[in-house]
Amino acid sequence: EAGVAQSPRYKIIEKRQSVAFWCNPISGHATLYWYQQILGQGPKLLIQFQNNGVVDDSQLPKDRFSAERLKGVDSTLKIQPAKLEDSAVYLCASRAFAARSSEQFFGPGTRLTVL
Amino acid sequence: TQLLEQSPQFLSIQEGENLTVYCNSSSVFSSLQWYRQEPGEGPVLLVTVVTGGEVKKLKRLTFQFGDARKDSSLHITAAQPGDTGLYLCAGGVPPGTYKYIFGTGTRLKVLA
């Protein structure tokens, strides 16, 4: 079974530029999460999708971040314009079904550096 | 705002030693997960505990969920260099939205 795929793996941009990240979850997984992980810290949830609907985006900085999940499969996360403090690893995760014991599977992440 | 504090933040020990990592909160969680993350990779799930007081063992790792479901601990017996990594706890936010709050992380280094 293929895992969660993310691209690109690394991205370096200058502040005020735009950037987009892509995630392909495990086939059949209904729930998809985007997390932001600043170096040395735990991941922070940005947005949670159930199929193609948003369940929680309370911590997404909506003035600059946007995300969509087309047809309930792939997802993109965009930052426009980027700030220095956006430098972090952006992790995508998916899970098969809604149950307390079901596992989140994480992708390798995209490391963003904003100069 | 729900927070999960982990302690210690950093831990460097010799191979063969025992250690305990703590995950504490003032909030109640529906479940508690422990992950290990290695550089350049996403976190990998080690265990999920869902019942207050629950204890689970995974080889040399023992996980416990507090009776009140507000805290958890991870104990490693006879640590090995392969245990090196970032350990993260994550609490499931009730009532069943399947949102997870991650802890602050414990970076463990086991020296050969």
mmCIF file of C-alpha atoms in Angstrom:
data_model
loop_
_atom_site.group_PDB
_atom_site.id
_atom_site.type_symbol
_atom_site.label_atom_id
_atom_site.label_comp_id
_atom_site.label_asym_id
_atom_site.label_seq_id
_atom_site.Cartn_x
_atom_site.Cartn_y
_atom_site.Cartn_z
ATOM 1 C CA GLU A 1 0.000 0.000 0.000
ATOM 2 C CA ALA A 2 1.439 3.356 -1.035
ATOM 3 C CA GLY A 3 1.863 5.928 1.718
ATOM 4 C CA VAL A 4 0.962 9.605 1.833
ATOM 5 C CA ALA A 5 2.815 11.472 -0.895
ATOM 6 C CA GLN A 6 3.861 15.104 -0.638
ATOM 7 C CA SER A 7 5.651 17.445 -2.999
ATOM 8 C CA PRO A 8 7.884 19.274 -3.203
ATOM 9 C CA ARG A 9 10.117 17.944 -0.402
ATOM 10 C CA TYR A 10 11.969 21.254 -0.067
ATOM 11 C CA LYS A 11 11.168 24.819 -1.059
ATOM 12 C CA ILE A 12 13.090 28.057 -0.559
ATOM 13 C CA ILE A 13 11.358 31.354 -1.299
ATOM 14 C CA GLU A 14 11.697 34.996 -0.391
ATOM 15 C CA LYS A 15 9.212 36.733 1.865
ATOM 16 C CA ARG A 16 6.108 38.060 0.146
ATOM 17 C CA GLN A 17 6.326 35.332 -2.523
ATOM 18 C CA SER A 18 3.666 32.643 -2.947
ATOM 19 C CA VAL A 19 4.088 28.895 -2.535
ATOM 20 C CA ALA A 20 1.906 25.810 -2.885
ATOM 21 C CA PHE A 21 2.232 22.320 -1.457
ATOM 22 C CA TRP A 22 0.554 19.174 -2.731
ATOM 23 C CA CYS A 23 -0.622 16.071 -0.885
ATOM 24 C CA ASN A 24 -1.919 12.749 -2.185
ATOM 25 C CA PRO A 25 -3.384 10.741 0.712
ATOM 26 C CA ILE A 26 -3.621 6.985 0.966
ATOM 27 C CA SER A 27 -6.302 5.712 -1.413
ATOM 28 C CA GLY A 28 -9.709 5.552 0.201
ATOM 29 C CA HIS A 29 -8.829 7.675 3.231
ATOM 30 C CA ALA A 30 -11.672 10.079 3.911
ATOM 31 C CA THR A 31 -9.970 12.372 6.415
ATOM 32 C CA LEU A 32 -7.016 14.569 5.517
ATOM 33 C CA TYR A 33 -5.020 16.893 7.783
ATOM 34 C CA TRP A 34 -2.460 19.623 7.161
ATOM 35 C CA TYR A 35 -0.074 20.390 10.021
ATOM 36 C CA GLN A 36 2.654 22.999 10.489
ATOM 37 C CA GLN A 37 5.729 21.851 12.432
ATOM 38 C CA ILE A 38 8.239 24.480 13.469
ATOM 39 C CA LEU A 39 11.716 23.107 14.136
ATOM 40 C CA GLY A 40 11.896 21.238 17.431
ATOM 41 C CA GLN A 41 8.172 21.533 18.188
ATOM 42 C CA GLY A 42 5.134 19.330 17.836
ATOM 43 C CA PRO A 43 2.908 19.630 14.766
ATOM 44 C CA LYS A 44 0.120 22.209 14.869
ATOM 45 C CA LEU A 45 -3.108 21.424 13.040
ATOM 46 C CA LEU A 46 -3.906 23.932 10.306
ATOM 47 C CA ILE A 47 -6.923 22.345 8.632
ATOM 48 C CA GLN A 48 -8.887 19.081 8.655
ATOM 49 C CA PHE A 49 -10.962 17.793 5.725
ATOM 50 C CA GLN A 50 -13.591 15.073 5.757
ATOM 51 C CA ASN A 51 -13.900 14.030 2.103
ATOM 52 C CA ASN A 52 -13.937 17.433 0.349
ATOM 53 C CA GLY A 53 -15.509 19.392 3.226
ATOM 54 C CA VAL A 54 -13.674 21.402 5.870
ATOM 55 C CA VAL A 55 -14.185 20.073 9.420
ATOM 56 C CA ASP A 56 -11.840 22.441 11.261
ATOM 57 C CA ASP A 57 -9.775 25.385 10.057
ATOM 58 C CA SER A 58 -9.769 27.371 13.278
ATOM 59 C CA GLN A 59 -5.965 27.656 13.372
ATOM 60 C CA LEU A 60 -5.460 28.417 9.687
ATOM 61 C CA PRO A 61 -4.256 32.027 9.150
ATOM 62 C CA LYS A 62 -6.871 32.719 6.542
ATOM 63 C CA ASP A 63 -5.471 36.079 5.501
ATOM 64 C CA ARG A 64 -2.535 34.284 3.871
ATOM 65 C CA PHE A 65 -3.171 30.528 3.939
ATOM 66 C CA SER A 66 -5.711 28.628 1.872
ATOM 67 C CA ALA A 67 -6.356 24.944 1.286
ATOM 68 C CA GLU A 68 -8.608 22.848 -0.863
ATOM 69 C CA ARG A 69 -9.295 19.180 -1.400
ATOM 70 C CA LEU A 70 -10.527 18.595 -4.902
ATOM 71 C CA LYS A 71 -13.004 15.731 -5.319
ATOM 72 C CA GLY A 72 -12.146 14.510 -1.825
ATOM 73 C CA VAL A 73 -8.766 13.098 -2.849
ATOM 74 C CA ASP A 74 -5.666 15.280 -3.433
ATOM 75 C CA SER A 75 -5.182 18.467 -1.493
ATOM 76 C CA THR A 76 -3.177 21.664 -1.919
ATOM 77 C CA LEU A 77 -2.079 24.164 0.709
ATOM 78 C CA LYS A 78 -1.118 27.650 -0.438
ATOM 79 C CA ILE A 79 0.611 30.542 1.287
ATOM 80 C CA GLN A 80 0.292 33.996 -0.248
ATOM 81 C CA PRO A 81 2.237 36.089 0.679
ATOM 82 C CA ALA A 82 4.778 34.197 2.768
ATOM 83 C CA LYS A 83 6.335 35.628 5.928
ATOM 84 C CA LEU A 84 9.603 34.715 7.635
ATOM 85 C CA GLU A 85 7.695 32.981 10.464
ATOM 86 C CA ASP A 86 6.126 30.566 7.959
ATOM 87 C CA SER A 87 9.449 28.701 7.769
ATOM 88 C CA ALA A 88 8.521 25.208 8.936
ATOM 89 C CA VAL A 89 7.803 21.673 7.800
ATOM 90 C CA TYR A 90 4.295 21.227 6.418
ATOM 91 C CA LEU A 91 2.970 17.738 7.072
ATOM 92 C CA CYS A 92 0.003 16.075 5.449
ATOM 93 C CA ALA A 93 -1.716 13.125 7.122
ATOM 94 C CA SER A 94 -4.687 10.941 6.291
ATOM 95 C CA ARG A 95 -6.816 8.393 8.091
ATOM 96 C CA ALA A 96 -9.259 5.823 6.845
ATOM 97 C CA PHE A 97 -12.244 6.318 9.067
ATOM 98 C CA ALA A 98 -13.501 8.209 12.060
ATOM 99 C CA ALA A 99 -12.740 6.199 15.185
ATOM 100 C CA ARG A 100 -10.648 6.940 18.245
ATOM 101 C CA SER A 101 -8.304 4.073 17.534
ATOM 102 C CA SER A 102 -7.785 4.668 13.839
ATOM 103 C CA GLU A 103 -4.312 5.694 12.810
ATOM 104 C CA GLN A 104 -3.140 8.872 11.131
ATOM 105 C CA PHE A 105 -0.552 8.192 8.433
ATOM 106 C CA PHE A 106 1.851 11.034 7.772
ATOM 107 C CA GLY A 107 3.697 12.004 4.631
ATOM 108 C CA PRO A 108 7.397 12.978 4.723
ATOM 109 C CA GLY A 109 6.562 16.684 4.780
ATOM 110 C CA THR A 110 7.639 19.728 2.807
ATOM 111 C CA ARG A 111 10.366 21.826 4.387
ATOM 112 C CA LEU A 112 9.749 25.511 3.623
ATOM 113 C CA THR A 113 12.416 28.152 4.147
ATOM 114 C CA VAL A 114 11.368 31.794 3.798
ATOM 115 C CA LEU A 115 14.279 34.229 3.377
ATOM 116 C CA THR B 1 -6.814 26.500 24.453
ATOM 117 C CA GLN B 2 -5.823 22.885 25.048
ATOM 118 C CA LEU B 3 -2.126 22.301 25.589
ATOM 119 C CA LEU B 4 -0.048 19.171 26.012
ATOM 120 C CA GLU B 5 3.244 19.728 27.796
ATOM 121 C CA GLN B 6 5.943 17.099 27.460
ATOM 122 C CA SER B 7 8.882 16.631 29.770
ATOM 123 C CA PRO B 8 11.742 16.464 29.547
ATOM 124 C CA GLN B 9 12.261 18.504 26.386
ATOM 125 C CA PHE B 10 15.645 16.899 25.709
ATOM 126 C CA LEU B 11 17.162 13.673 26.967
ATOM 127 C CA SER B 12 20.575 12.191 26.254
ATOM 128 C CA ILE B 13 21.292 8.819 27.830
ATOM 129 C CA GLN B 14 23.626 5.855 27.493
ATOM 130 C CA GLU B 15 22.565 2.619 25.841
ATOM 131 C CA GLY B 16 20.955 0.272 28.378
ATOM 132 C CA GLU B 17 19.497 2.977 30.619
ATOM 133 C CA ASN B 18 15.796 3.346 31.366
ATOM 134 C CA LEU B 19 13.797 6.529 30.823
ATOM 135 C CA THR B 20 10.319 7.970 31.186
ATOM 136 C CA VAL B 21 8.720 10.721 29.131
ATOM 137 C CA TYR B 22 5.675 12.564 30.452
ATOM 138 C CA CYS B 23 2.771 14.189 28.642
ATOM 139 C CA ASN B 24 0.555 16.423 30.779
ATOM 140 C CA SER B 25 -2.503 18.592 30.300
ATOM 141 C CA SER B 26 -5.297 20.160 32.281
ATOM 142 C CA SER B 27 -7.752 19.018 29.581
ATOM 143 C CA VAL B 28 -9.475 15.674 29.120
ATOM 144 C CA PHE B 29 -8.795 13.779 25.905
ATOM 145 C CA SER B 30 -10.850 11.058 24.228
ATOM 146 C CA SER B 31 -7.683 9.176 23.295
ATOM 147 C CA LEU B 32 -3.932 9.607 23.508
ATOM 148 C CA GLN B 33 -1.442 8.624 20.854
ATOM 149 C CA TRP B 34 2.349 8.396 20.942
ATOM 150 C CA TYR B 35 4.460 8.930 17.844
ATOM 151 C CA ARG B 36 8.162 8.763 17.017
ATOM 152 C CA GLN B 37 9.580 11.041 14.355
ATOM 153 C CA GLU B 38 12.983 10.765 12.713
ATOM 154 C CA PRO B 39 14.716 13.588 10.819
ATOM 155 C CA GLY B 40 13.222 14.235 7.382
ATOM 156 C CA GLU B 41 10.229 11.995 7.979
ATOM 157 C CA GLY B 42 6.697 12.314 9.257
ATOM 158 C CA PRO B 43 5.681 11.001 12.684
ATOM 159 C CA VAL B 44 4.958 7.268 12.917
ATOM 160 C CA LEU B 45 2.315 6.000 15.316
ATOM 161 C CA LEU B 46 3.556 3.795 18.166
ATOM 162 C CA VAL B 47 0.368 3.279 20.162
ATOM 163 C CA THR B 48 -3.131 4.560 20.880
ATOM 164 C CA VAL B 49 -4.707 4.388 24.341
ATOM 165 C CA VAL B 50 -8.375 5.187 24.795
ATOM 166 C CA THR B 51 -9.382 4.122 28.331
ATOM 167 C CA GLY B 52 -8.389 5.906 31.537
ATOM 168 C CA GLY B 53 -5.768 3.860 33.369
ATOM 169 C CA GLU B 54 -4.961 1.795 30.299
ATOM 170 C CA VAL B 55 -1.451 0.345 30.011
ATOM 171 C CA LYS B 56 -0.021 -0.961 26.736
ATOM 172 C CA LYS B 57 3.330 -2.583 26.097
ATOM 173 C CA LEU B 58 5.220 -2.636 22.828
ATOM 174 C CA LYS B 59 8.419 -4.665 23.326
ATOM 175 C CA ARG B 60 10.584 -2.431 25.551
ATOM 176 C CA LEU B 61 8.106 0.482 25.503
ATOM 177 C CA THR B 62 5.329 0.823 28.094
ATOM 178 C CA PHE B 63 2.576 3.398 27.649
ATOM 179 C CA GLN B 64 0.093 4.501 30.290
ATOM 180 C CA PHE B 65 -2.978 6.720 30.044
ATOM 181 C CA GLY B 66 -3.869 8.557 33.239
ATOM 182 C CA ASP B 67 -7.038 7.622 35.100
ATOM 183 C CA ALA B 68 -8.583 11.015 34.361
ATOM 184 C CA ARG B 69 -7.432 10.903 30.713
ATOM 185 C CA LYS B 70 -5.460 14.140 31.150
ATOM 186 C CA ASP B 71 -1.936 12.747 31.107
ATOM 187 C CA SER B 72 0.207 9.910 29.819
ATOM 188 C CA SER B 73 3.675 8.454 30.158
ATOM 189 C CA LEU B 74 6.045 6.510 27.955
ATOM 190 C CA HIS B 75 8.654 4.319 29.633
ATOM 191 C CA ILE B 76 11.529 2.783 27.690
ATOM 192 C CA THR B 77 13.496 -0.078 29.260
ATOM 193 C CA ALA B 78 17.106 -0.677 28.256
ATOM 194 C CA ALA B 79 17.224 2.052 25.626
ATOM 195 C CA GLN B 80 19.034 1.366 22.365
ATOM 196 C CA PRO B 81 20.528 3.761 19.782
ATOM 197 C CA GLY B 82 17.630 2.857 17.471
ATOM 198 C CA ASP B 83 15.262 4.517 19.944
ATOM 199 C CA THR B 84 16.777 7.912 19.111
ATOM 200 C CA GLY B 85 14.217 10.365 17.770
ATOM 201 C CA LEU B 86 11.553 12.932 18.568
ATOM 202 C CA TYR B 87 8.735 11.486 20.677
ATOM 203 C CA LEU B 88 5.370 13.179 20.390
ATOM 204 C CA CYS B 89 2.147 12.647 22.279
ATOM 205 C CA ALA B 90 -1.151 13.668 20.686
ATOM 206 C CA GLY B 91 -4.497 14.015 22.415
ATOM 207 C CA GLY B 92 -7.772 13.356 20.678
ATOM 208 C CA VAL B 93 -10.123 16.280 21.182
ATOM 209 C CA PRO B 94 -13.661 15.241 22.262
ATOM 210 C CA PRO B 95 -16.417 14.991 21.276
ATOM 211 C CA GLY B 96 -15.325 12.900 18.361
ATOM 212 C CA THR B 97 -14.184 15.421 15.812
ATOM 213 C CA TYR B 98 -10.995 13.352 15.417
ATOM 214 C CA LYS B 99 -8.840 16.415 15.760
ATOM 215 C CA TYR B 100 -5.509 15.913 17.506
ATOM 216 C CA ILE B 101 -3.503 18.303 19.661
ATOM 217 C CA PHE B 102 0.190 17.464 19.622
ATOM 218 C CA GLY B 103 2.518 17.837 22.555
ATOM 219 C CA THR B 104 5.656 19.940 22.629
ATOM 220 C CA GLY B 105 7.904 16.952 21.917
ATOM 221 C CA THR B 106 10.781 15.144 23.644
ATOM 222 C CA ARG B 107 14.006 14.738 21.737
ATOM 223 C CA LEU B 108 15.793 11.557 22.809
ATOM 224 C CA LYS B 109 19.358 10.637 21.972
ATOM 225 C CA VAL B 110 20.679 7.226 22.994
ATOM 226 C CA LEU B 111 24.460 6.957 22.901
ATOM 227 C CA ALA B 112 26.153 3.651 22.086
#
